[in-house]
mmCIF file of C-alpha atoms in Angstrom:
data_model
loop_
_atom_site.group_PDB
_atom_site.id
_atom_site.type_symbol
_atom_site.label_atom_id
_atom_site.label_comp_id
_atom_site.label_asym_id
_atom_site.label_seq_id
_atom_site.Cartn_x
_atom_site.Cartn_y
_atom_site.Cartn_z
ATOM 1 C CA UNK B 27 0.000 0.000 0.000
ATOM 2 C CA UNK B 28 1.357 3.406 -0.996
ATOM 3 C CA UNK B 29 2.025 5.873 1.780
ATOM 4 C CA UNK B 30 -0.005 9.016 0.924
ATOM 5 C CA UNK B 31 2.141 11.194 3.180
ATOM 6 C CA UNK B 32 4.465 13.345 1.014
ATOM 7 C CA UNK B 33 8.141 13.129 1.842
ATOM 8 C CA UNK B 34 9.655 16.297 3.257
ATOM 9 C CA UNK B 35 12.839 17.710 1.804
ATOM 10 C CA UNK B 36 15.901 16.957 3.957
ATOM 11 C CA UNK B 37 16.673 19.688 6.435
ATOM 12 C CA UNK B 38 19.092 20.493 9.197
ATOM 13 C CA UNK B 39 22.157 18.247 9.164
ATOM 14 C CA UNK B 40 21.303 16.835 5.729
ATOM 15 C CA UNK B 41 21.624 20.232 4.047
ATOM 16 C CA UNK B 42 24.999 21.922 3.631
ATOM 17 C CA UNK B 43 24.323 25.630 3.554
ATOM 18 C CA UNK B 44 26.613 27.468 1.160
ATOM 19 C CA UNK B 45 26.919 30.519 3.414
ATOM 20 C CA UNK B 46 28.203 28.298 6.231
ATOM 21 C CA UNK B 47 30.665 26.606 3.858
ATOM 22 C CA UNK B 48 32.007 29.984 2.722
ATOM 23 C CA UNK B 49 32.314 31.186 6.326
ATOM 24 C CA UNK B 50 34.374 28.096 7.144
ATOM 25 C CA UNK B 51 36.630 28.611 4.113
ATOM 26 C CA UNK B 52 37.272 32.213 5.116
ATOM 27 C CA UNK B 53 37.991 31.089 8.676
ATOM 28 C CA UNK B 54 40.575 28.569 7.430
ATOM 29 C CA UNK B 55 42.610 31.309 5.756
ATOM 30 C CA UNK B 56 42.401 33.498 8.848
ATOM 31 C CA UNK B 57 43.367 30.621 11.133
ATOM 32 C CA UNK B 58 46.276 29.593 8.897
ATOM 33 C CA UNK B 59 47.570 33.151 8.869
ATOM 34 C CA UNK B 60 47.175 33.479 12.626
ATOM 35 C CA UNK B 61 48.594 30.194 13.943
ATOM 36 C CA UNK B 62 49.986 28.202 10.971
ATOM 37 C CA UNK B 63 49.033 24.737 9.755
ATOM 38 C CA UNK B 64 50.672 22.787 12.583
ATOM 39 C CA UNK B 65 48.721 24.634 15.301
ATOM 40 C CA UNK B 66 45.535 25.046 13.307
ATOM 41 C CA UNK B 67 42.588 23.071 14.701
ATOM 42 C CA UNK B 68 39.043 22.275 13.659
ATOM 43 C CA UNK B 69 37.918 23.831 16.945
ATOM 44 C CA UNK B 70 39.690 27.105 16.127
ATOM 45 C CA UNK B 71 38.264 27.175 12.610
ATOM 46 C CA UNK B 72 34.746 26.523 13.879
ATOM 47 C CA UNK B 73 35.052 29.210 16.547
ATOM 48 C CA UNK B 74 36.344 31.743 14.011
ATOM 49 C CA UNK B 75 33.543 30.854 11.563
ATOM 50 C CA UNK B 76 30.882 31.039 14.246
ATOM 51 C CA UNK B 77 29.734 27.432 13.740
ATOM 52 C CA UNK B 78 29.945 24.143 15.611
ATOM 53 C CA UNK B 79 32.683 21.577 14.962
ATOM 54 C CA UNK B 80 30.125 19.238 13.424
ATOM 55 C CA UNK B 81 29.461 21.793 10.663
ATOM 56 C CA UNK B 82 33.127 21.538 9.662
ATOM 57 C CA UNK B 83 33.276 17.736 9.925
ATOM 58 C CA UNK B 84 30.166 17.365 7.756
ATOM 59 C CA UNK B 85 32.148 18.966 4.927
ATOM 60 C CA UNK B 86 35.723 17.773 5.557
ATOM 61 C CA UNK B 87 37.019 14.758 7.506
ATOM 62 C CA UNK B 88 40.179 16.477 8.773
ATOM 63 C CA UNK B 89 42.098 19.729 8.692
ATOM 64 C CA UNK B 90 44.393 18.272 6.034
ATOM 65 C CA UNK B 91 41.522 17.454 3.681
ATOM 66 C CA UNK B 92 40.047 20.907 4.376
ATOM 67 C CA UNK B 93 43.269 22.751 3.492
ATOM 68 C CA UNK B 94 43.899 20.596 0.414
ATOM 69 C CA UNK B 95 40.369 21.220 -0.835
ATOM 70 C CA UNK B 96 40.695 24.965 -0.274
ATOM 71 C CA UNK B 97 44.113 25.286 -1.881
ATOM 72 C CA UNK B 98 43.053 23.013 -4.736
ATOM 73 C CA UNK B 99 40.062 25.252 -5.468
ATOM 74 C CA UNK B 100 42.421 28.163 -6.008
ATOM 75 C CA UNK B 101 44.598 26.054 -8.268
ATOM 76 C CA UNK B 102 41.575 25.222 -10.410
ATOM 77 C CA UNK B 103 40.781 28.907 -10.900
ATOM 78 C CA UNK B 104 44.031 29.446 -12.808
ATOM 79 C CA UNK B 105 45.546 32.761 -13.836
ATOM 80 C CA UNK B 106 44.313 35.032 -16.613
ATOM 81 C CA UNK B 107 46.606 34.809 -19.630
ATOM 82 C CA UNK B 108 48.152 38.209 -20.470
ATOM 83 C CA UNK B 109 47.386 39.583 -23.932
ATOM 84 C CA UNK B 110 49.446 42.775 -24.224
ATOM 85 C CA UNK B 111 50.767 42.019 -27.698
ATOM 86 C CA UNK B 112 54.427 41.947 -26.638
ATOM 87 C CA UNK B 113 56.654 39.569 -24.684
ATOM 88 C CA UNK B 114 57.711 42.293 -22.250
ATOM 89 C CA UNK B 115 54.105 43.356 -21.654
ATOM 90 C CA UNK B 116 52.951 39.775 -21.061
ATOM 91 C CA UNK B 117 55.818 38.948 -18.695
ATOM 92 C CA UNK B 118 55.300 42.171 -16.780
ATOM 93 C CA UNK B 119 51.552 41.514 -16.464
ATOM 94 C CA UNK B 120 52.228 38.022 -15.114
ATOM 95 C CA UNK B 121 54.715 39.424 -12.590
ATOM 96 C CA UNK B 122 52.285 42.144 -11.527
ATOM 97 C CA UNK B 123 49.546 39.600 -10.772
ATOM 98 C CA UNK B 124 51.968 37.296 -8.951
ATOM 99 C CA UNK B 125 53.472 40.114 -6.872
ATOM 100 C CA UNK B 126 50.045 41.336 -5.752
ATOM 101 C CA UNK B 127 49.012 37.806 -4.787
ATOM 102 C CA UNK B 128 52.214 37.106 -2.865
ATOM 103 C CA UNK B 129 52.033 40.434 -1.002
ATOM 104 C CA UNK B 130 48.497 39.752 0.227
ATOM 105 C CA UNK B 131 48.645 39.683 4.067
ATOM 106 C CA UNK B 132 47.067 36.228 4.300
ATOM 107 C CA UNK B 133 49.054 34.708 1.411
ATOM 108 C CA UNK B 134 52.325 36.026 2.848
ATOM 109 C CA UNK B 135 51.635 34.012 6.014
ATOM 110 C CA UNK B 136 49.974 30.938 4.510
ATOM 111 C CA UNK B 137 52.300 30.122 1.587
ATOM 112 C CA UNK B 138 55.573 29.852 3.579
ATOM 113 C CA UNK B 139 53.816 27.704 6.171
ATOM 114 C CA UNK B 140 52.371 25.384 3.523
ATOM 115 C CA UNK B 141 55.816 25.046 1.923
ATOM 116 C CA UNK B 142 57.181 23.818 5.261
ATOM 117 C CA UNK B 143 54.295 21.370 5.662
ATOM 118 C CA UNK B 144 54.736 20.180 2.080
ATOM 119 C CA UNK B 145 58.075 18.665 3.109
ATOM 120 C CA UNK B 146 56.202 16.459 5.596
ATOM 121 C CA UNK B 147 52.992 15.687 3.712
ATOM 122 C CA UNK B 148 53.110 14.461 0.079
ATOM 123 C CA UNK B 149 49.445 15.410 -0.358
ATOM 124 C CA UNK B 150 50.182 19.019 0.541
ATOM 125 C CA UNK B 151 53.276 19.045 -1.672
ATOM 126 C CA UNK B 152 51.248 17.942 -4.686
ATOM 127 C CA UNK B 153 48.538 20.541 -4.124
ATOM 128 C CA UNK B 154 50.987 23.354 -3.388
ATOM 129 C CA UNK B 155 52.805 22.488 -6.618
ATOM 130 C CA UNK B 156 49.511 22.838 -8.481
ATOM 131 C CA UNK B 157 48.917 26.258 -6.924
ATOM 132 C CA UNK B 158 52.420 27.716 -7.132
ATOM 133 C CA UNK B 159 53.676 26.143 -10.348
ATOM 134 C CA UNK B 160 51.195 24.447 -12.652
ATOM 135 C CA UNK B 161 48.863 27.419 -13.157
ATOM 136 C CA UNK B 162 51.702 29.835 -13.886
ATOM 137 C CA UNK B 163 53.423 27.236 -16.052
ATOM 138 C CA UNK B 164 50.334 27.037 -18.241
ATOM 139 C CA UNK B 165 50.160 30.815 -18.596
ATOM 140 C CA UNK B 166 53.869 31.101 -19.394
ATOM 141 C CA UNK B 167 53.545 28.361 -22.016
ATOM 142 C CA UNK B 168 50.951 30.485 -23.799
ATOM 143 C CA UNK B 169 53.083 33.634 -23.419
ATOM 144 C CA UNK B 170 56.092 31.884 -24.981
ATOM 145 C CA UNK B 171 54.006 30.347 -27.764
ATOM 146 C CA UNK B 172 52.636 33.752 -28.776
ATOM 147 C CA UNK B 173 56.078 35.388 -28.529
ATOM 148 C CA UNK B 174 57.483 32.715 -30.858
ATOM 149 C CA UNK B 175 54.620 33.330 -33.299
ATOM 150 C CA UNK B 176 55.436 37.080 -33.278
ATOM 151 C CA UNK B 177 59.129 36.370 -33.875
ATOM 152 C CA UNK B 178 60.199 37.707 -30.463
ATOM 153 C CA UNK B 179 61.572 34.355 -29.304
ATOM 154 C CA UNK B 180 63.178 31.471 -31.192
ATOM 155 C CA UNK B 181 61.437 28.155 -31.736
ATOM 156 C CA UNK B 182 62.105 25.737 -28.912
ATOM 157 C CA UNK B 183 62.165 28.338 -26.124
ATOM 158 C CA UNK B 184 61.525 26.481 -22.867
ATOM 159 C CA UNK B 185 58.489 27.866 -20.954
ATOM 160 C CA UNK B 186 59.851 26.328 -17.750
ATOM 161 C CA UNK B 187 63.077 28.301 -18.074
ATOM 162 C CA UNK B 188 61.060 31.413 -18.877
ATOM 163 C CA UNK B 189 59.011 30.967 -15.705
ATOM 164 C CA UNK B 190 62.145 30.393 -13.609
ATOM 165 C CA UNK B 191 63.780 33.536 -14.962
ATOM 166 C CA UNK B 192 60.706 35.724 -14.520
ATOM 167 C CA UNK B 193 58.952 34.544 -11.381
ATOM 168 C CA UNK B 194 61.802 32.839 -9.498
ATOM 169 C CA UNK B 195 63.355 36.087 -8.192
ATOM 170 C CA UNK B 196 59.898 37.292 -7.158
ATOM 171 C CA UNK B 197 59.272 34.202 -5.007
ATOM 172 C CA UNK B 198 62.767 34.517 -3.555
ATOM 173 C CA UNK B 199 62.168 38.097 -2.409
ATOM 174 C CA UNK B 200 58.551 37.813 -1.254
ATOM 175 C CA UNK B 201 58.321 34.233 0.053
ATOM 176 C CA UNK B 202 61.864 33.259 1.122
ATOM 177 C CA UNK B 203 63.684 36.477 2.059
ATOM 178 C CA UNK B 204 60.411 38.344 2.677
ATOM 179 C CA UNK B 205 61.645 41.826 1.873
ATOM 180 C CA UNK B 206 59.640 44.635 0.230
ATOM 181 C CA UNK B 207 60.062 45.097 -3.507
ATOM 182 C CA UNK B 208 62.092 48.185 -4.447
ATOM 183 C CA UNK B 209 60.345 50.764 -6.602
ATOM 184 C CA UNK B 210 60.383 49.692 -10.248
ATOM 185 C CA UNK B 211 61.465 46.138 -9.392
ATOM 186 C CA UNK B 212 58.725 44.461 -11.445
ATOM 187 C CA UNK B 213 59.653 46.532 -14.522
ATOM 188 C CA UNK B 214 63.355 45.729 -14.126
ATOM 189 C CA UNK B 215 62.689 42.039 -13.553
ATOM 190 C CA UNK B 216 60.471 41.839 -16.636
ATOM 191 C CA UNK B 217 63.154 43.520 -18.769
ATOM 192 C CA UNK B 218 65.886 41.256 -17.402
ATOM 193 C CA UNK B 219 63.842 38.097 -17.982
ATOM 194 C CA UNK B 220 62.989 39.099 -21.557
ATOM 195 C CA UNK B 221 66.628 39.970 -22.304
ATOM 196 C CA UNK B 222 67.815 36.628 -20.915
ATOM 197 C CA UNK B 223 65.259 34.718 -22.981
ATOM 198 C CA UNK B 224 66.276 36.510 -26.167
ATOM 199 C CA UNK B 225 69.990 35.838 -25.600
ATOM 200 C CA UNK B 226 71.120 32.880 -27.731
#
């Protein structure tokens, strides 16, 4: 016999509210910046987000899976490919975006900490690589391809080398040494990288 009572839509614990999820994600960044990955806890995240621990555990099984999911989401977003019409303009645009991202107060705290944790956790290392390398590698590949098509670079130019020359010094200053960029540094770095790439 068919039950005439209509089924109610799931509510409460069965529904993951998007506003709660976003509040937790924001809290993760704040907690990472404040205490680092090693001292970060689900309790601290929940308190900062204004939710109970169960709200966090419904979405992620551990702090590691939470951080990997969050960092991976940023990796999936990718970087906008520059389209200035010149190699110098494209390299400079890429450096400008990267320098702004690395100087963000939260990123300046989170990225060095994740690099330390990456040495201990292969899962973190893989995701950090996707965030810090793969996205920019894809953009630089397009930049080099278009520069070759315009005759600015020779066939066979290695995008990996191009990325090392352009962005490597930026990471060194902002992530490793953690010193402010001198005025005009991005312009000078872009010129130096382009000159090195054009040198046979």
